[in-house]
CSV table of C-alpha atoms in Angstrom, one decimal:
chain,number,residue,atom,x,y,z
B,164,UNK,CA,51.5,-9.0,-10.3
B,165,UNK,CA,48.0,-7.8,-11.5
B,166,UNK,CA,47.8,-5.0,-14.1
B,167,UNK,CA,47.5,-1.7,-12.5
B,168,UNK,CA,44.4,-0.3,-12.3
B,169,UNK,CA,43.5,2.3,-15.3
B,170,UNK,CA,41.2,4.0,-12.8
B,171,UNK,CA,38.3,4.4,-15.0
B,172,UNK,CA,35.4,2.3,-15.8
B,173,UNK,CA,37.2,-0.6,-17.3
B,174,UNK,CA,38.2,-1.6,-14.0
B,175,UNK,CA,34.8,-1.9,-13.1
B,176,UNK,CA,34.3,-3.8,-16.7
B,177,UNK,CA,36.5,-6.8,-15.9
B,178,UNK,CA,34.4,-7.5,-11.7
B,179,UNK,CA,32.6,-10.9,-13.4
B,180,UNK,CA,35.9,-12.0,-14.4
B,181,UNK,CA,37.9,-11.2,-11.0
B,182,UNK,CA,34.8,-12.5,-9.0
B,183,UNK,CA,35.1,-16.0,-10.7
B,184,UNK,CA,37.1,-17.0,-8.5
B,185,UNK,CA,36.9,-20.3,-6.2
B,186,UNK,CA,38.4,-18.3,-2.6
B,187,UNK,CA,36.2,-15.2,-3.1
B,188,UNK,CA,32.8,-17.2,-4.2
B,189,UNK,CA,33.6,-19.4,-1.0
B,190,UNK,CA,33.7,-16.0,1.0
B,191,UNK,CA,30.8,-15.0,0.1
B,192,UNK,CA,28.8,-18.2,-0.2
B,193,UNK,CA,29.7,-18.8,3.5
B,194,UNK,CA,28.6,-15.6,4.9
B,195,UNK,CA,25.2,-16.2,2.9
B,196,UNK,CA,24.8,-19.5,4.3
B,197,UNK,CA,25.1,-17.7,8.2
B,198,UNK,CA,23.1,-14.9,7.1
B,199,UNK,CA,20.5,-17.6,5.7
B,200,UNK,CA,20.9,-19.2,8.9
B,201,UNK,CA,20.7,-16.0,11.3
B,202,UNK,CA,17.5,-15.1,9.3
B,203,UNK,CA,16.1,-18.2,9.9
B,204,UNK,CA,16.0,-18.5,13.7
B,205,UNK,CA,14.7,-15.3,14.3
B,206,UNK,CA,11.7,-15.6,11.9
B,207,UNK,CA,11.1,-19.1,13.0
B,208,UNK,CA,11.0,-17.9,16.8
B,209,UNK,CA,8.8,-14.8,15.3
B,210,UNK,CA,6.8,-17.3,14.0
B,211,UNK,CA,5.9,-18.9,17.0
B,212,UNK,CA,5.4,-15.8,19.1
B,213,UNK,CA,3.1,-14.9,16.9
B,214,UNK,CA,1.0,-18.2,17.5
B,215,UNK,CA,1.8,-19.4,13.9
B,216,UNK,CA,2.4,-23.9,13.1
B,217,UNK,CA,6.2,-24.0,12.4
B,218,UNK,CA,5.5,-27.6,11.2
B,219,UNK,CA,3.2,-26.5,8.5
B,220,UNK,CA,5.7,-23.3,7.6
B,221,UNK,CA,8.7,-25.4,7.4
B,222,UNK,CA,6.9,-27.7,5.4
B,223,UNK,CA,6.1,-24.9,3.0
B,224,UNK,CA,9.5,-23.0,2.9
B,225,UNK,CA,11.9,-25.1,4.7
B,226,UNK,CA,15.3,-22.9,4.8
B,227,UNK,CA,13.9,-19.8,2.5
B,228,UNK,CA,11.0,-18.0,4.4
B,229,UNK,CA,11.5,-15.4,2.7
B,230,UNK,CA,7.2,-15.3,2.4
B,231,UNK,CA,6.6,-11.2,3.8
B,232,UNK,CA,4.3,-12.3,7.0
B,233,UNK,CA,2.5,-10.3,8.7
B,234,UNK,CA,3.1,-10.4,12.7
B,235,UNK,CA,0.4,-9.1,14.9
B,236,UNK,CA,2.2,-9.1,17.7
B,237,UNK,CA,4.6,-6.6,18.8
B,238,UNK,CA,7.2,-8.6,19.7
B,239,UNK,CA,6.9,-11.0,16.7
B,240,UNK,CA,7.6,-7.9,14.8
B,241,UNK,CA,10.7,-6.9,16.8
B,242,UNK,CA,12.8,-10.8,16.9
B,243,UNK,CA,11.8,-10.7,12.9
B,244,UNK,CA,13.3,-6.8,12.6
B,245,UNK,CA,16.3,-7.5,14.6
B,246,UNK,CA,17.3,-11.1,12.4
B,247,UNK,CA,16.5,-9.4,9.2
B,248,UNK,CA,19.0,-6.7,10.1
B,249,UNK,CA,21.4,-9.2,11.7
B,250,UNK,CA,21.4,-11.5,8.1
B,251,UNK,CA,22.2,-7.8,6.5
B,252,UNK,CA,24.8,-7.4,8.4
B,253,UNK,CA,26.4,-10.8,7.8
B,254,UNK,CA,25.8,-10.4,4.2
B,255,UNK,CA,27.7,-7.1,4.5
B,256,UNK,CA,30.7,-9.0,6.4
B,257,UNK,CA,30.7,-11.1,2.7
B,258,UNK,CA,30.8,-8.2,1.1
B,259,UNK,CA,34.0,-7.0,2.8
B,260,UNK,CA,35.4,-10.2,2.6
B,261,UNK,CA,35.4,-10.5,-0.8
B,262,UNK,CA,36.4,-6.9,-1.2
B,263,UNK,CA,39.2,-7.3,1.1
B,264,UNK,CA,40.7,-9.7,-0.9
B,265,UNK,CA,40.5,-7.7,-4.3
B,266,UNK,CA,42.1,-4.7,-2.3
B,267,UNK,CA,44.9,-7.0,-1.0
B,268,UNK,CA,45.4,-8.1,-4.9
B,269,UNK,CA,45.1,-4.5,-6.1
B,270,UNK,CA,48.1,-3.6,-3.4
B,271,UNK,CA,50.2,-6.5,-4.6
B,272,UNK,CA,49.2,-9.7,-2.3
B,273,UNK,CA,47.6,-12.5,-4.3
B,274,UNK,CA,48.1,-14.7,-1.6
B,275,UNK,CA,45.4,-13.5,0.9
B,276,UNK,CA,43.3,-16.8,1.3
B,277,UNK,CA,39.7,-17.4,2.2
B,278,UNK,CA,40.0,-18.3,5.8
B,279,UNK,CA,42.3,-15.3,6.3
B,280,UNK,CA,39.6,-13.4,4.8
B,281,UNK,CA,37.0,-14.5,6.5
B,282,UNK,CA,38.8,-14.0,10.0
B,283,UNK,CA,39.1,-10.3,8.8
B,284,UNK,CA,35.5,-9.9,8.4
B,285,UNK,CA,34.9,-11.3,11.8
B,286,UNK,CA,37.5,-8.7,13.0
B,287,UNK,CA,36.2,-6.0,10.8
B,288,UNK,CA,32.7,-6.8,12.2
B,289,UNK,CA,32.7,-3.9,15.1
B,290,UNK,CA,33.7,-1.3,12.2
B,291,UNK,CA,31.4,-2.3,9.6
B,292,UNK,CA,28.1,-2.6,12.8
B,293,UNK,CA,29.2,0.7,14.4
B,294,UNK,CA,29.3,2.7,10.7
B,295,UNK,CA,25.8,1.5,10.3
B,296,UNK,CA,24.5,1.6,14.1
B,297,UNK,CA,25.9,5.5,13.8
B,298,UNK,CA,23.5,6.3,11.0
B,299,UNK,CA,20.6,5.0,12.4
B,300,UNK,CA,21.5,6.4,15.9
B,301,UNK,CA,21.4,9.7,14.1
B,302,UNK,CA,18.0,9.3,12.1
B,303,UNK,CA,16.5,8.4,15.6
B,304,UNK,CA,17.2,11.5,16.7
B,305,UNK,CA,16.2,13.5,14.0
B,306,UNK,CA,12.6,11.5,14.5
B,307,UNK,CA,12.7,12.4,17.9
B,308,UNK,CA,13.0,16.1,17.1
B,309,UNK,CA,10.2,15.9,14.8
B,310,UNK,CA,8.3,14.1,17.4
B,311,UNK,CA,8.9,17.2,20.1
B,312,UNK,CA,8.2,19.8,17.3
B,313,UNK,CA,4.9,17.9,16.4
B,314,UNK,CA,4.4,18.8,20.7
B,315,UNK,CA,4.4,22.4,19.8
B,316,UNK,CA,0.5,21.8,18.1
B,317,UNK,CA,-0.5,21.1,21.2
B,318,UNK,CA,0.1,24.7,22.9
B,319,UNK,CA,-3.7,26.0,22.9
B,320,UNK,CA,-3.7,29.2,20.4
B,321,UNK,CA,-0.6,29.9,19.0
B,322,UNK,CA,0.5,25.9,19.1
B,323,UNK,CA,-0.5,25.8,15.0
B,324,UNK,CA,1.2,29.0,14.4
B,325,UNK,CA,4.4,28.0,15.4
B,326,UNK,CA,4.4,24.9,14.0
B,327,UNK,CA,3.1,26.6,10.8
B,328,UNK,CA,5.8,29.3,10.7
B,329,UNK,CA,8.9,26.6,11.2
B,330,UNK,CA,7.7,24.2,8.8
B,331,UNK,CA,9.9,25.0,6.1
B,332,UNK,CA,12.8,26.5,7.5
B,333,UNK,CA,14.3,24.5,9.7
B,334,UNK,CA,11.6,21.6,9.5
B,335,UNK,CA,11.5,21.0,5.9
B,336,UNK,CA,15.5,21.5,5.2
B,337,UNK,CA,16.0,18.8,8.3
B,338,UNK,CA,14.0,16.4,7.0
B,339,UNK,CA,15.3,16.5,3.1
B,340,UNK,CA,18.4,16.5,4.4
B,341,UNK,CA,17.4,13.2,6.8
B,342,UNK,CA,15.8,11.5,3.3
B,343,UNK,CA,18.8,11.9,2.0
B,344,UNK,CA,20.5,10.1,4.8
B,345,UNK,CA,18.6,7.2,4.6
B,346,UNK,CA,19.1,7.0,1.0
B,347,UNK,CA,22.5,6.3,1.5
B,348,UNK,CA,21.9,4.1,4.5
B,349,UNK,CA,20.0,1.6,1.7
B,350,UNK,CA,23.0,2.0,-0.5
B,351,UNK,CA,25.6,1.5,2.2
B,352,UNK,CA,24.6,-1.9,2.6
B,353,UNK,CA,26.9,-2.5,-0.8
B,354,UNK,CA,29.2,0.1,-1.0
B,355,UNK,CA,30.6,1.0,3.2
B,356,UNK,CA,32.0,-2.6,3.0
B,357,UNK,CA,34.2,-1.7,0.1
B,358,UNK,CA,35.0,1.3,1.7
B,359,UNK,CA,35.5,-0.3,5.1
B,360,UNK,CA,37.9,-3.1,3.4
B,361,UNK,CA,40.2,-0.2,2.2
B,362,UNK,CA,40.8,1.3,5.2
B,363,UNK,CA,43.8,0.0,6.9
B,364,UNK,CA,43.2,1.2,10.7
B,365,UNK,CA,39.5,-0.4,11.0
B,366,UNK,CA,37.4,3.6,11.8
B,367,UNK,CA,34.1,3.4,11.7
B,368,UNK,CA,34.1,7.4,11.1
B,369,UNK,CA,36.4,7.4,8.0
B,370,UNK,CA,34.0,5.0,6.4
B,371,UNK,CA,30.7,7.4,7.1
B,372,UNK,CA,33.0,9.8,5.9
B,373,UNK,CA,34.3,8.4,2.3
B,374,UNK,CA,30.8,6.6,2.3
B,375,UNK,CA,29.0,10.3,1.8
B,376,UNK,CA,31.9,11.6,0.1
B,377,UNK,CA,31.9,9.1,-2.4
B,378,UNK,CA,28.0,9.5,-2.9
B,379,UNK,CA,28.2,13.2,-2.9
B,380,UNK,CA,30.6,14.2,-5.0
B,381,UNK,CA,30.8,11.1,-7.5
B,382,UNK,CA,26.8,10.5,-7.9
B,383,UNK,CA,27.0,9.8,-11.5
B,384,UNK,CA,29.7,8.0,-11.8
B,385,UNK,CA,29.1,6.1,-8.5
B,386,UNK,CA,25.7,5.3,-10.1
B,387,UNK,CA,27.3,3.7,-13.6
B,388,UNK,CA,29.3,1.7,-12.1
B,389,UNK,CA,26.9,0.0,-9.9
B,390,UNK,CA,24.1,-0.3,-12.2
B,391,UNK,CA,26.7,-1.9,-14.4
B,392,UNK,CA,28.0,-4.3,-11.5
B,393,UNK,CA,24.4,-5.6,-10.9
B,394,UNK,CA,23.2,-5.6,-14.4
B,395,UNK,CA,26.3,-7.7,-14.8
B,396,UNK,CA,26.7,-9.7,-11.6
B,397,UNK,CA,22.3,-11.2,-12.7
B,398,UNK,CA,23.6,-12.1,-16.3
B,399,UNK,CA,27.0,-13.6,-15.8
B,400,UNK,CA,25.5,-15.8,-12.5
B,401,UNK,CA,22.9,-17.0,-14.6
B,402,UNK,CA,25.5,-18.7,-17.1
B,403,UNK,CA,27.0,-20.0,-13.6
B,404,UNK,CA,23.3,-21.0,-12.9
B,405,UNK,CA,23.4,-23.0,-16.4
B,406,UNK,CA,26.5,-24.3,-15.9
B,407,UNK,CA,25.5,-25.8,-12.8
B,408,UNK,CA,22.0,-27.0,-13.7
B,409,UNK,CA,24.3,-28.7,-16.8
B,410,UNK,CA,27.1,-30.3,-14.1
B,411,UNK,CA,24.3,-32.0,-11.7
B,412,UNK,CA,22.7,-33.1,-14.7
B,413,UNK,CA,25.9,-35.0,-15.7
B,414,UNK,CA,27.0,-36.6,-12.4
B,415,UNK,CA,23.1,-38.2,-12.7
B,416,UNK,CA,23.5,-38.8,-16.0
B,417,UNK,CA,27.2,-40.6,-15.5
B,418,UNK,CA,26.7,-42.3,-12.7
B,419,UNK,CA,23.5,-43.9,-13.7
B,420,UNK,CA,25.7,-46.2,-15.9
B,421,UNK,CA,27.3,-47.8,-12.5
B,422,UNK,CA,24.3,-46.9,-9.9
B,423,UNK,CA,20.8,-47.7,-12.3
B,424,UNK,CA,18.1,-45.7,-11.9
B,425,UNK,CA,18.6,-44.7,-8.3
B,426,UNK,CA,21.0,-41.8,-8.8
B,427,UNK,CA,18.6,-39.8,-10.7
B,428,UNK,CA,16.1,-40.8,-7.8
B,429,UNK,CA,18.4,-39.7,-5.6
B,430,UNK,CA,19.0,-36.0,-6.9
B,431,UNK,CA,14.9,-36.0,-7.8
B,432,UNK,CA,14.6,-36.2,-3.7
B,433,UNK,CA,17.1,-33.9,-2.3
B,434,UNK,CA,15.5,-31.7,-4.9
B,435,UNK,CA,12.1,-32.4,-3.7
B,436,UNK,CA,13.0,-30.8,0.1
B,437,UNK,CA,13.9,-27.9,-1.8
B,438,UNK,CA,11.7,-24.9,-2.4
B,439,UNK,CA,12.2,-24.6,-6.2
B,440,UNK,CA,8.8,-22.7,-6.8
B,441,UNK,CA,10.3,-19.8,-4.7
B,442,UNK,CA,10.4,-16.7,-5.9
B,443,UNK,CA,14.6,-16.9,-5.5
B,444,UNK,CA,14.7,-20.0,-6.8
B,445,UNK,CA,12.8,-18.8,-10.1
B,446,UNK,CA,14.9,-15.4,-10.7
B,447,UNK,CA,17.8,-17.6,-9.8
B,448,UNK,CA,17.7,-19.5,-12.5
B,449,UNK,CA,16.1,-17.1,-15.1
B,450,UNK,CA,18.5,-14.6,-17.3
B,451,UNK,CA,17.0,-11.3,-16.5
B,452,UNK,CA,14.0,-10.0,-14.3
B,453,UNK,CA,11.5,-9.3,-17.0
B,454,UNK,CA,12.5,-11.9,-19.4
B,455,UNK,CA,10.7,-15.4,-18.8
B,456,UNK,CA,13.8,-17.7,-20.4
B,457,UNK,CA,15.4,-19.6,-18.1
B,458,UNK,CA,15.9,-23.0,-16.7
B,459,UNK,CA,12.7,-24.5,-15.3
B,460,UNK,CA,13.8,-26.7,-12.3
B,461,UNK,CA,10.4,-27.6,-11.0
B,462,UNK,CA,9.4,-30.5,-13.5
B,463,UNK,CA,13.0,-32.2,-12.0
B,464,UNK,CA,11.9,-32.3,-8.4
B,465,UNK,CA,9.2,-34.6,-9.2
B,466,UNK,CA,9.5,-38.3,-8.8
B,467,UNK,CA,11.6,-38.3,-5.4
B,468,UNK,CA,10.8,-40.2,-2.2
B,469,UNK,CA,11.1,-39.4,1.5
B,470,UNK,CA,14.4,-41.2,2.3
B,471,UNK,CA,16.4,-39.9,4.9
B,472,UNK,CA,19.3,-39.5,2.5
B,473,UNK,CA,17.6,-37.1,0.2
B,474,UNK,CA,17.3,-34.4,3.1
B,475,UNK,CA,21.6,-34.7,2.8
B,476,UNK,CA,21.3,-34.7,-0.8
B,477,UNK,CA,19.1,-31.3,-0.3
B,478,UNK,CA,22.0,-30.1,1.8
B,479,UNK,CA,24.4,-30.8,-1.1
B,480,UNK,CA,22.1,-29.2,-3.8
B,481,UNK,CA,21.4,-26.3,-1.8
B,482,UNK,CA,25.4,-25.7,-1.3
B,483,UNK,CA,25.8,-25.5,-5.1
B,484,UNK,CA,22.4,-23.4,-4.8
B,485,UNK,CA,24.1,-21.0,-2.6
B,486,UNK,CA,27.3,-20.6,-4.3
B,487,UNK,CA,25.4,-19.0,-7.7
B,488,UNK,CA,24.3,-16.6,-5.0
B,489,UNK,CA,27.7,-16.1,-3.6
B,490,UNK,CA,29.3,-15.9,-7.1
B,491,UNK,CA,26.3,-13.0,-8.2
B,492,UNK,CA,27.0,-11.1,-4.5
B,493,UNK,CA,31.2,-11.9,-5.4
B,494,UNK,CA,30.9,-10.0,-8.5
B,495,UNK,CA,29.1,-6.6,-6.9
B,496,UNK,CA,31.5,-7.0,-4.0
B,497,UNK,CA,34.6,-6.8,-6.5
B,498,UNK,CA,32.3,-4.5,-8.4
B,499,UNK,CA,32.2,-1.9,-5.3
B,500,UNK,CA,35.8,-2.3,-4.4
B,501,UNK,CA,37.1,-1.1,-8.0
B,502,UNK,CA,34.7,1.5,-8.3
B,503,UNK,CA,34.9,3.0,-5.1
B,504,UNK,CA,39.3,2.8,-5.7
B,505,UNK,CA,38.7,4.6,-9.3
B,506,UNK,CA,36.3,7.5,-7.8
B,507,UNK,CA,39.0,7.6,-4.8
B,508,UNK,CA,41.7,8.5,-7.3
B,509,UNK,CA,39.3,10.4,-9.3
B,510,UNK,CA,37.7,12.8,-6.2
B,511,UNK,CA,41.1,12.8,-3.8
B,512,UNK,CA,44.0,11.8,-6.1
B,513,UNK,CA,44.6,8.9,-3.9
B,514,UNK,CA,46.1,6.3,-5.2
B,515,UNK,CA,45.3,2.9,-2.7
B,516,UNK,CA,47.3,0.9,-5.0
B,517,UNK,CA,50.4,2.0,-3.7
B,518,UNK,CA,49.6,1.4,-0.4
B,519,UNK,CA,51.3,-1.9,1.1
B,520,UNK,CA,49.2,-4.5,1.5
B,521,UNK,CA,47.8,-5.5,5.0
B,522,UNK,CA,49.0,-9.7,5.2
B,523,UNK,CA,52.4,-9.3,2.9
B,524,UNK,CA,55.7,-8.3,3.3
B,525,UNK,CA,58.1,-8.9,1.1
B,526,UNK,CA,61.4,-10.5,2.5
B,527,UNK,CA,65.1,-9.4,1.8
B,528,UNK,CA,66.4,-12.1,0.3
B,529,UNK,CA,70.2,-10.5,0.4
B,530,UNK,CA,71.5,-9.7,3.4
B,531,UNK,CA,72.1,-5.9,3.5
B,532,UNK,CA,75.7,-4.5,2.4
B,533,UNK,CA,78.0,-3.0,4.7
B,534,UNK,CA,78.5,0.8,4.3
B,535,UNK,CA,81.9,1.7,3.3
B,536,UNK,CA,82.9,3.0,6.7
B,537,UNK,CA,82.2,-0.6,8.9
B,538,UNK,CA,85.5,-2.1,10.3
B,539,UNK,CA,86.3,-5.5,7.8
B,540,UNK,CA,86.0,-8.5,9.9
């Protein structure tokens, strides 16, 4: 049984530690590689509608192209819009994955595997889309409004006045009101997830709702703990980072006593397909943004050759690539979770701990005992 939660920011203190975990950096590492992949069809077919070599881009950025291109045609700008939101969303689906899972352990069920998780998520997905699709639906509209007030200046004469005379009551209360919206659409993208995984029924409205009301009346603390989480999550996956720069650096260095100087060849190529003078690859592997120390992987991709195999060894590399990511996105997704069941507590007096959990039930080992008044057999 895990220690109850204390409901206060050491909850929150111990995410790198609950996020080190094999199932929930597997969650979360899988849903980045489909995001990854999502993102990549639609910018490649962008690409090409917008009359661009994919040959030559591939070549550049292979599987990260993450470069920001600009499209000049409309519909270029559209496919790349509509996979960049799609990869969110995925990433979001890891998010409440991982999330899921610590909720499932906080409610007593250490057993909730990966693969159960991850069927959640894909279950989950309509919630998580329609919480999000709601918001913007709504911010539309308010630009649409805008849009027919901004008609009013066109009334000859007493158009201006009009528009002059409504600008700050409704028009400016409306729009700080929609800014503030859209804030909290950016910072849904981390925190509904959490809230979505503790909500047994799957309702896109009681997310919104605890999504706002978590924001609104816990700003502060909301705000501690996540700036924690991600301060946290960038310094504890860089000593993941090391640790796995170190553990490729020992199979080449081990097996080099049975396989020569191939095996280091071998990891030099796979390495070579790789875009390790990326911007993600750099931050990746450096401590802190801001603070040039870190683990220069550049110099190691040199000295590789164009063998068929290295594009598998690239596969392999970039699978241990992805799972730093998955263990830094692991800890803010436990991160969320705990915080948003401490500021539940805090705001509502809701305990989710004592809920039951969603995948356990625990079985009566003992048959039950006859009352005193059944007939003896």
């Amino acid at each position: 049984m895990e220690q109850p939660p204390q409901f206060n920011f050491i909850d929150v203190l111990r995410a790198p530690a609950k996020a080190l975990s094999a199932k929930k950096i597997f969650v979360m590492t899988f849903f980045i590689c489909l995001g990854l992949v999502v993102y990549d069809i639609f910018t490649y077919i962008a690409l090409a509608i917008d009359g661009e070599r994919l040959s030559y881009v591939w070549s550049v950025y292979g599987m990260a192209p993450f470069y920001k291109y600009v499209y000049g045609n409309i519909i270029a700008q559209i496919v790349f819009g509509v996979g960049a939101a799609l990869a969110v969303l995925v990433v979001m689906m890891g998010i409440f994955g991982v999330a899921s899972m610590d909720i499932e352990s906080i409610r007593g069920n250490r057993f909730f595997g990966p693969f159960k998780a991850i069927g959640f998520s894909f279950r989950r997905l309509g919630q998580i889309f329609l919480s999000e699709f709601a918001i913007v639906v709504f911010l539309i509209f308010v630009v649409i409004l805008f849009a027919i007030f901004g008609l009013i200046c066109r009334i000859p004469v007493i158009g201006s006045w009009i528009y002059a005379v409504f600008f700050v009551v409704p028009g400016f209360v409306i729009a700080i009101f929609t800014v503030f919206i859209f804030f909290v659409l950016t910072l849904s993208v981390v925190l509904l997830p959490a809230v979505s995984a503790t909500e047994r029924h799957g309702e896109a409205f009681t997310s919104i709702l605890e999504t706002f009301s978590t924001i609104i009346r816990q700003p502060v603390r909301w705000g501690i703990y996540t700036a924690y989480t991600l301060v946290a999550a960038k310094i504890f996956s860089f000593v993941y980072a090391y640790f796995c720069f170190r553990s490729v650096q020992f199979i080449g260095w081990a097996s080099k006593f049975g396989g020569g100087e191939k095996m280091d060849h071998l990891i030099r190529s796979g390495l070579s397909h790789l875009p390790m003078k990326s911007d993600l690859a750099r931050e990746t592997f450096n401590f802190f943004p801001g603070i040039d120390w870190g683990v220069e992987l550049a110099r190691w991709s040199r000295g590789g050759g164009e063998e068929a195999v290295g594009h598998l060894m690239a596969f392999m590399l970039f699978l241990i690539f992805a799972s730093i990511l998955g263990y830094f996105m692991a800890t803010i997704a436990v991160g969320q979770a705990r915080a948003y069941v401490a500021i539940r507590y805090i705001k509502d007096d809701y305990s989710i701990p004592d809920e039951k959990p969603l995948f356990f039930e625990d079985e009566n080992v003992n048959p039950p005992i006859d009352s005193p008044g059944d007939d003896a057999i």
